């Protein structure tokens, strides 16, 4: 069995940042493995530990810098990695359809039995690539999965989908399938020192559009970000200033006034 | 024609709030486009839902009588088929958990661009949508240069339409064999039952990612004890297994309406705010002055919880 995990390197903005053009200035961004994808990686690695002959392959659309993130996934137990990038991809503003086309080509190449993807990316928060990919490649799917059990013969996944308001939907999904993974599904492991060492020797294959049988049209997007701005602060909060003791004293007074704490 | 097709959301016999909000979003967009607003109601007791959704601004309701509950193959198939029938310029779907499970498939099937999780929509010769990025720290404008297009709209961003009207209802025939679907809903489960119901609490002390380590929870537990508060949390604390699910406040946890909600080390992600904005008084302690929690707080402390909370415990000891 082969499991493909889509892994994204996401940017996180510092507490204090400045916007330059239509994005936050590079110097205010830090890059890390997308939190949702971390749970997807863990789910894949756990399956590989549970069953015999499971290969876990990660796929990333990202520049050379993202290899650091990919190595993290490799250190956690991913067997090998694919990174899709070239000048045309770099120049494009990738929308869901473009990412779908790129990943669909990777799927065609790798022929996985299961694709795991984070529900969403922490930076742009679209939450759409996994299901779009499933539809494109003709796999079944389930979105927002927070529990995953599989039949012994790996023909069916029994999943819980986390709905709003503390309700979960119990669904059976035939494999091959794409599952988008919600945080809390498992406890992502830390990369061990041994894992980090081993990751250095694992393969990261680099694919450009031509390698995937695609051309620049595949990443053309009709969606363009035209502006970025800090939302107008709606805060009309009363702030407590001073030392921590002074702040706490003012807060204590409010709690007493509201009658929720008595002495 | 430049019509808009919007899709309602329901679960276990109840229309969800976003169904009434998407009517407003759809009506406003249809007005910009100069077309009609069509509303699709798929599965369940469509007759009752259509009756309830006969709202001002809706030009037609299309019911798809198939299945009792949400199934993404049904929703994606029926929405795409209705789209082909009506040829609208826009299809709006909710950015709910179920929306996440079918809207991207609709866009892919129809080969139309998708803007997900929009918080604002305007049309002036082209769609301009407002979205958030980087954990709600910034807003962005995105322009869509192709038509038709698909959008998922965030719940709570448009005011619900309540004014009723007499809207024509049409049955849309769509063949669906649920047994042939590769994803089969087996049932539902309520999670998070436990000894404490945070929804009943008058004073909640709620902790988020800012607590950093599990052992630091003791500090917050001590605060809850000396103040007589009930302990709750945002999602990451439950994800880490540090507190049980019945303590989670938010979209996927509990909705709470205490007299006072003291949010400690919680940034205020939209999913969390959805669960606690009904609190009478909101107080936030956070090191980041730009944290979105301050936008909805009545009182704020920009500071380190590891300094402020011990001092607060001291106040009540």
XYZ file of C-alpha atoms in Angstrom:
580
model
C 0.000 0.000 0.000
C 1.136 3.501 -0.732
C 0.006 6.587 1.196
C 0.580 10.028 -0.254
C 0.569 12.904 2.244
C 0.345 16.454 0.990
C 2.605 18.622 3.092
C 2.714 22.392 2.966
C 5.247 24.767 4.364
C 3.233 27.648 5.759
C 4.210 31.127 6.800
C 3.355 32.514 10.197
C 3.343 36.244 10.808
C 5.207 37.736 13.747
C 3.173 39.627 16.371
C 4.457 42.874 14.936
C 4.612 42.949 11.177
C 4.393 45.238 8.200
C 2.608 44.682 4.931
C 4.597 45.203 1.768
C 2.444 45.235 -1.355
C -0.002 42.353 -1.221
C 1.797 40.287 1.413
C 3.454 40.576 4.778
C 7.116 41.544 4.500
C 9.359 38.509 4.240
C 11.335 39.550 7.310
C 8.183 39.222 9.454
C 7.391 35.680 8.339
C 8.538 32.412 9.834
C 8.073 29.123 8.024
C 6.963 25.841 9.468
C 5.188 22.593 8.634
C 1.438 23.268 8.412
C -0.116 22.135 11.691
C -2.938 20.166 10.007
C -0.436 18.394 7.758
C 1.564 17.365 10.824
C -1.458 15.329 11.965
C -1.822 13.887 8.450
C 1.841 12.813 8.454
C 1.373 11.170 11.850
C -1.729 9.313 10.631
C 0.187 8.010 7.611
C 3.196 6.946 9.663
C 0.960 5.183 12.191
C -0.684 3.218 9.368
C 2.745 2.272 8.047
C 3.624 0.961 11.516
C 0.358 -0.945 11.813
C 0.405 -2.683 8.443
C 3.093 -4.456 6.464
C 4.436 -3.040 3.227
C 3.137 0.497 3.525
C 5.148 3.217 1.857
C 4.545 6.825 2.895
C 5.396 9.475 0.329
C 4.973 13.203 0.925
C 4.199 15.710 -1.803
C 4.883 19.411 -1.483
C 4.426 22.351 -3.791
C 7.112 24.726 -2.632
C 10.476 26.397 -3.223
C 13.851 25.014 -2.187
C 13.426 26.596 1.238
C 10.577 24.160 1.969
C 13.024 21.241 1.982
C 13.612 22.037 5.649
C 9.945 21.323 6.318
C 10.041 18.254 4.118
C 13.038 16.921 6.078
C 10.956 17.320 9.220
C 8.273 15.054 7.715
C 10.966 12.594 6.603
C 12.417 12.605 10.116
C 8.997 11.668 11.485
C 8.803 8.563 9.331
C 7.865 9.561 5.794
C 9.839 7.272 3.464
C 10.516 9.660 0.606
C 9.361 13.027 -0.647
C 8.359 14.829 -3.803
C 8.727 18.554 -4.248
C 7.028 20.311 -7.154
C 8.493 23.612 -8.261
C 9.919 25.481 -11.194
C 10.025 29.038 -12.494
C 6.481 28.905 -13.874
C 5.095 27.597 -10.585
C 7.070 30.233 -8.682
C 5.641 32.986 -10.850
C 2.050 31.806 -10.469
C -0.545 32.756 -7.861
C -1.697 29.174 -7.296
C -5.418 28.738 -6.764
C -7.198 25.549 -5.729
C -7.580 24.380 -9.322
C -3.867 24.847 -10.059
C -2.834 22.945 -6.930
C -5.335 20.250 -7.850
C -3.767 19.854 -11.300
C -0.272 19.611 -9.834
C -1.204 17.065 -7.173
C -3.343 15.099 -9.645
C -0.249 14.673 -11.810
C 1.724 13.477 -8.796
C -1.066 10.993 -8.037
C -0.945 9.767 -11.616
C 2.783 9.213 -11.212
C 2.653 7.566 -7.789
C -0.698 5.741 -7.865
C -1.323 5.867 -4.104
C -4.088 3.903 -2.372
C -4.756 6.642 0.134
C -4.109 10.379 0.147
C -4.000 12.281 3.423
C -4.080 16.055 3.529
C -4.498 18.635 6.266
C -7.980 20.173 6.390
C -6.534 23.585 5.649
C -3.329 25.571 5.507
C -2.632 27.922 8.394
C -1.621 30.771 6.094
C -4.285 31.111 3.390
C -6.951 28.918 4.976
C -8.696 27.797 1.792
C -9.466 24.303 3.042
C -10.303 23.054 -0.421
C -7.393 21.279 -2.088
C -7.971 17.795 -0.644
C -11.598 17.453 -1.716
C -10.936 19.121 -5.064
C -8.108 16.650 -5.674
C -10.318 13.692 -4.713
C -12.941 14.772 -7.210
C -10.350 15.292 -9.913
C -8.702 11.877 -9.538
C -11.943 9.992 -8.972
C -11.208 8.926 -5.381
C -13.790 8.861 -2.649
C -13.188 11.292 0.161
C -14.043 12.638 3.593
C -13.297 16.118 4.885
C -12.497 17.198 8.442
C -11.639 13.744 9.759
C -10.841 13.598 13.468
C -10.864 9.822 13.906
C -9.638 7.162 11.531
C -9.921 3.385 11.705
C -9.270 1.032 8.839
C -10.470 -2.462 7.977
C -7.816 -5.164 8.143
C -7.769 -5.486 4.366
C -7.563 -1.695 3.980
C -10.646 -1.653 1.773
C -12.607 0.785 3.899
C -11.828 3.655 6.255
C -14.192 4.241 9.146
C -13.935 7.927 9.945
C -15.454 10.475 12.239
C -16.011 13.886 10.726
C -15.995 16.690 13.229
C -19.111 18.776 12.679
C -20.001 21.996 14.454
C -21.379 22.011 17.978
C -19.749 18.892 19.394
C -21.345 16.491 16.895
C -19.402 13.927 14.928
C -20.567 12.189 11.778
C -19.623 8.520 11.446
C -18.884 7.689 7.834
C -17.478 4.729 5.934
C -15.277 5.625 2.989
C -14.110 3.135 0.376
C -10.430 3.226 -0.509
C -8.763 4.582 -2.525
C -9.729 7.841 -0.903
C -8.578 11.300 0.058
C -9.054 12.162 3.720
C -8.550 15.691 4.988
C -7.242 15.522 8.520
C -8.345 17.701 11.412
C -6.066 18.531 14.328
C -6.595 16.311 17.360
C -6.780 13.102 15.300
C -3.641 11.815 16.986
C -0.586 13.100 18.792
C 2.062 14.067 16.239
C 5.438 12.753 17.267
C 8.539 14.828 17.652
C 11.295 14.019 15.230
C 13.898 11.943 17.051
C 17.594 12.648 16.637
C 17.902 9.298 14.899
C 14.981 10.226 12.635
C 16.585 13.560 11.793
C 19.846 11.808 10.918
C 18.050 9.240 8.780
C 16.062 11.953 7.018
C 19.271 13.383 5.595
C 19.703 10.234 3.536
C 16.132 10.046 2.259
C 15.213 11.020 -1.254
C 13.472 14.282 -2.181
C 12.553 14.114 -5.869
C 12.123 17.427 -7.613
C 9.490 17.745 -10.307
C 8.892 20.673 -12.604
C 5.805 21.150 -14.754
C 7.393 19.395 -17.724
C 8.266 16.360 -15.557
C 4.589 16.106 -14.677
C 3.487 16.411 -18.289
C 2.118 19.904 -17.693
C 2.837 23.357 -19.037
C 2.461 26.890 -17.687
C -1.282 26.838 -18.459
C -1.711 24.319 -15.652
C -0.824 26.921 -13.047
C -2.611 29.892 -14.612
C -5.107 31.214 -12.108
C -8.096 33.512 -12.602
C -7.880 34.494 -8.925
C -5.511 37.266 -7.981
C -4.795 38.833 -4.620
C -4.965 42.567 -5.183
C -4.694 43.986 -1.694
C -3.734 43.117 1.863
C -4.400 45.283 4.849
C -4.715 45.079 8.591
C -8.375 44.945 9.535
C -9.609 48.061 11.241
C -9.465 47.364 14.908
C -12.922 47.016 16.320
C -11.607 46.961 19.840
C -13.312 49.185 22.333
C -11.800 47.276 25.231
C -10.748 49.027 28.395
C -7.092 48.142 28.893
C -5.491 47.706 32.300
C -2.038 49.220 32.379
C 0.804 49.124 34.856
C 2.749 46.267 36.386
C 1.352 42.749 36.441
C 0.271 43.311 40.067
C -1.520 46.521 39.130
C -3.179 44.894 36.125
C -4.300 41.967 38.266
C -5.713 44.300 40.929
C -7.816 46.152 38.343
C -9.013 42.875 36.860
C -9.902 41.585 40.343
C -12.012 44.700 40.915
C -13.947 44.056 37.702
C -14.577 40.426 38.674
C -15.865 41.556 42.078
C -18.038 44.256 40.479
C -19.550 41.727 38.123
C -20.393 39.584 41.120
C -18.756 36.438 39.769
C -16.136 36.273 42.513
C -16.753 36.943 46.138
C -14.219 36.899 48.918
C -28.944 36.357 -17.063
C -26.573 36.873 -14.162
C -28.190 34.800 -11.492
C -26.881 33.480 -8.202
C -27.422 29.959 -6.918
C -27.050 29.508 -3.162
C -27.220 26.230 -1.256
C -28.820 25.839 2.168
C -27.289 23.865 5.030
C -29.179 21.680 7.490
C -28.533 18.862 9.913
C -30.744 16.432 11.764
C -33.923 18.177 10.697
C -32.783 21.704 11.530
C -31.742 24.414 9.116
C -28.430 25.868 10.179
C -27.996 29.621 10.734
C -25.785 29.971 7.685
C -28.779 29.080 5.489
C -30.414 32.368 6.438
C -27.135 34.271 6.140
C -26.312 32.925 2.693
C -29.646 34.308 1.498
C -28.420 37.799 2.429
C -25.022 37.250 0.792
C -26.713 35.818 -2.293
C -29.312 38.582 -2.499
C -26.660 41.301 -2.310
C -24.548 39.629 -4.973
C -27.584 39.024 -7.208
C -28.476 42.704 -6.866
C -24.943 43.672 -7.983
C -25.224 41.243 -10.889
C -28.755 42.307 -11.798
C -30.090 38.745 -11.630
C -32.218 36.403 -9.566
C -31.357 34.484 -6.419
C -32.060 30.754 -6.584
C -31.873 28.739 -3.408
C -31.226 25.003 -3.408
C -32.491 22.774 -0.591
C -31.061 19.286 -0.794
C -32.120 16.177 1.211
C -34.193 15.853 4.346
C -37.691 17.275 4.719
C -37.263 19.646 1.799
C -40.889 20.739 1.878
C -40.609 22.009 5.452
C -37.210 23.572 4.773
C -38.508 25.325 1.649
C -41.412 26.672 3.639
C -39.066 28.069 6.273
C -36.711 29.494 3.617
C -39.408 31.400 1.753
C -37.595 34.604 2.555
C -37.487 38.115 1.147
C -35.006 38.370 -1.691
C -35.229 34.734 -2.779
C -36.660 34.407 -6.289
C -36.969 30.629 -6.474
C -36.390 27.608 -4.268
C -35.323 24.317 -5.811
C -35.818 21.205 -3.728
C -33.907 17.987 -4.292
C -35.773 15.143 -2.620
C -33.110 12.536 -2.083
C -31.716 11.122 1.123
C -32.406 12.100 4.696
C -29.136 13.771 5.540
C -26.071 15.362 4.053
C -24.097 13.172 1.682
C -21.329 14.892 -0.246
C -21.873 12.902 -3.427
C -25.525 13.942 -3.411
C -24.752 17.581 -2.617
C -21.927 17.895 -5.146
C -23.896 16.111 -7.858
C -27.177 17.918 -7.299
C -25.553 21.340 -6.979
C -23.553 20.842 -10.162
C -26.642 19.567 -12.020
C -28.740 22.490 -10.833
C -25.946 24.823 -11.876
C -25.963 23.329 -15.373
C -29.726 23.782 -15.509
C -29.798 27.398 -14.295
C -26.480 28.663 -15.719
C -25.927 31.195 -12.943
C -22.911 33.487 -12.723
C -22.192 32.525 -9.121
C -22.739 29.547 -6.875
C -22.556 30.239 -3.156
C -22.083 27.478 -0.622
C -21.517 27.669 3.133
C -18.007 27.369 4.500
C -19.353 24.934 7.073
C -17.845 21.514 7.747
C -20.257 20.083 5.206
C -19.424 22.898 2.810
C -15.769 21.898 3.098
C -16.848 18.371 2.160
C -18.574 19.192 -1.142
C -17.980 22.767 -2.353
C -14.461 22.104 -3.718
C -15.854 19.137 -5.677
C -18.573 21.328 -7.187
C -16.016 23.890 -8.326
C -13.771 21.203 -9.752
C -16.617 19.435 -11.536
C -17.847 22.654 -13.108
C -14.295 23.823 -13.798
C -14.966 27.194 -12.197
C -12.668 29.182 -9.877
C -13.307 28.825 -6.153
C -12.907 31.491 -3.506
C -13.188 29.839 -0.106
C -14.193 31.309 3.232
C -15.200 34.743 1.952
C -16.131 37.338 4.557
C -17.178 39.980 2.030
C -18.383 39.999 -1.578
C -18.720 42.797 -4.105
C -19.268 42.736 -7.837
C -18.501 45.564 -10.191
C -17.725 44.043 -13.549
C -15.885 41.244 -11.725
C -15.995 39.580 -8.347
C -13.972 41.091 -5.554
C -14.020 38.949 -2.431
C -12.634 39.722 0.996
C -10.769 36.967 2.827
C -8.620 36.663 5.899
C -5.098 35.250 6.049
C -2.441 34.403 8.596
C -4.885 33.467 11.344
C -7.096 36.554 10.831
C -4.174 38.932 11.284
C -4.770 40.451 7.851
C -7.555 40.830 5.338
C -7.048 40.454 1.624
C -8.946 41.448 -1.473
C -9.013 38.855 -4.237
C -10.293 39.478 -7.737
C -11.725 36.765 -9.915
C -11.324 37.329 -13.627
C -13.451 34.417 -14.828
C -17.165 33.769 -14.805
C -18.975 31.841 -13.574
C -17.362 31.335 -10.182
C -17.920 29.522 -6.889
C -17.655 30.993 -3.403
C -17.964 29.558 0.066
C -19.134 32.100 2.613
C -18.152 32.178 6.264
C -20.967 31.819 8.762
C -21.721 34.790 10.974
C -20.508 37.400 8.469
C -23.846 38.280 6.900
C -26.955 39.132 8.921
C -29.610 36.448 8.668
C -32.641 37.269 6.527
C -35.780 36.803 8.581
C -38.458 38.578 6.567
C -40.682 36.012 4.922
C -42.076 36.107 1.405
C -44.055 33.909 -0.941
C -41.362 32.199 -2.966
C -42.168 29.695 -5.711
C -40.870 26.210 -4.964
C -39.862 23.830 -7.733
C -38.809 20.221 -7.452
C -35.529 19.477 -9.161
C -35.280 15.861 -10.207
C -31.900 14.397 -9.435
C -31.303 10.666 -9.421
C -29.160 9.577 -6.514
C -28.337 6.075 -5.378
C -26.953 6.467 -1.875
C -25.862 2.829 -1.706
C -23.553 3.422 -4.673
C -21.842 6.339 -2.962
C -18.266 5.666 -1.860
C -18.888 7.521 1.382
C -21.768 6.299 3.524
C -22.942 8.124 6.632
C -23.480 5.614 9.429
C -24.768 7.968 12.082
C -23.919 10.745 14.474
C -22.332 10.897 17.862
C -22.413 13.639 20.428
C -19.048 14.108 22.006
C -17.866 15.892 25.065
C -20.411 14.741 27.591
C -18.871 14.787 31.039
C -19.243 15.797 34.631
C -19.241 19.524 33.881
C -21.343 21.406 31.369
C -19.441 24.604 30.611
C -22.552 25.929 28.860
C -24.156 26.347 32.307
C -21.259 28.230 33.894
C -21.604 31.871 34.938
C -17.868 32.475 35.109
C -15.485 30.720 32.750
C -11.723 30.893 33.009
C -10.602 29.732 29.594
C -7.083 28.848 28.552
C -5.446 28.664 25.145
C -2.172 27.927 23.436
C -0.409 30.587 25.524
C -0.166 28.107 28.402
C 2.664 26.424 26.465
C 3.090 23.292 28.608
C 0.669 20.877 30.207
C 2.160 21.305 33.672
C 1.417 25.039 33.491
C -2.287 24.179 33.531
C -1.981 23.855 37.300
C -1.680 27.619 37.465
C -4.998 28.112 35.690
C -6.652 25.384 37.742
C -5.557 27.220 40.859
C -7.038 30.458 39.519
C -10.310 28.683 38.746
C -10.349 27.258 42.239
C -9.736 30.502 44.116
C -12.254 32.401 42.007
C -14.882 29.665 41.902
C -14.736 29.690 38.107
C -15.274 26.802 35.715
C -12.306 25.858 33.555
C -12.682 25.780 29.781
C -10.290 26.020 26.857
C -9.727 26.672 23.195
C -9.126 23.882 20.722
C -5.332 23.286 20.952
C -5.581 22.373 24.646
C -8.097 19.635 23.855
C -6.141 18.532 20.773
C -3.135 18.037 23.048
C -5.223 15.919 25.385
C -4.607 18.280 28.301
C -8.323 18.793 28.926
C -11.297 16.655 27.868
C -13.461 17.571 24.895
C -16.337 18.725 27.095
C -14.212 21.725 28.103
C -13.735 22.992 24.553
C -15.332 26.300 23.602
C -15.822 27.035 19.920
C -17.428 26.138 16.645
C -16.688 22.435 17.045
C -16.991 22.518 20.825
C -19.553 24.158 23.082
C -21.326 27.459 22.687
C -21.164 29.299 25.973
C -22.901 32.398 27.339
C -21.408 33.084 30.775
C -21.632 36.395 32.646
C -17.841 36.663 32.455
C -15.464 34.905 30.065
C -11.822 35.329 31.029
C -9.727 34.317 28.003
C -6.125 33.641 28.974
C -3.523 33.086 26.260
C -6.230 32.702 23.619
C -5.615 34.523 20.333
C -9.269 34.568 19.306
C -9.417 32.545 16.115
C -12.760 32.861 14.387
C -13.705 29.274 15.265
C -13.172 29.993 18.945
C -14.968 33.318 18.913
C -18.006 31.616 17.354
C -18.421 29.711 20.605
C -18.008 32.509 23.151
C -19.025 35.831 21.658
C -22.351 35.555 23.480
C -20.614 36.072 26.843
C -21.865 39.157 28.640
C -18.399 40.389 29.575
C -15.227 39.254 27.843
C -11.825 39.820 29.420
C -8.626 38.899 27.573
C -5.045 38.431 28.713
C -2.561 38.063 25.859
C 1.006 39.097 25.086
C 0.129 40.029 21.493
C -1.578 43.443 21.365
C -2.874 42.600 17.871
C -4.534 39.343 18.933
C -8.078 39.256 17.491
C -9.491 38.414 20.936
C -9.032 42.088 21.894
C -11.452 43.104 19.121
C -14.314 41.524 21.000
C -13.038 42.007 24.572
C -14.582 44.449 27.009
C -11.430 44.502 29.122
C -7.900 43.709 28.046
C -4.524 43.067 29.584
C -1.584 43.066 27.221
C 0.809 41.050 29.289
C 2.351 37.730 30.159
C -0.108 35.321 31.734
C 2.711 33.873 33.823
C 3.039 37.264 35.547
C -0.611 38.316 35.630
C -2.282 35.060 36.684
C -0.146 34.511 39.837
C -0.836 38.133 40.806
C -4.552 37.547 40.252
C -4.482 34.405 42.380
C -2.776 36.469 45.071
C -5.655 38.987 44.893
C -8.155 36.336 45.881
C -6.052 34.429 48.381
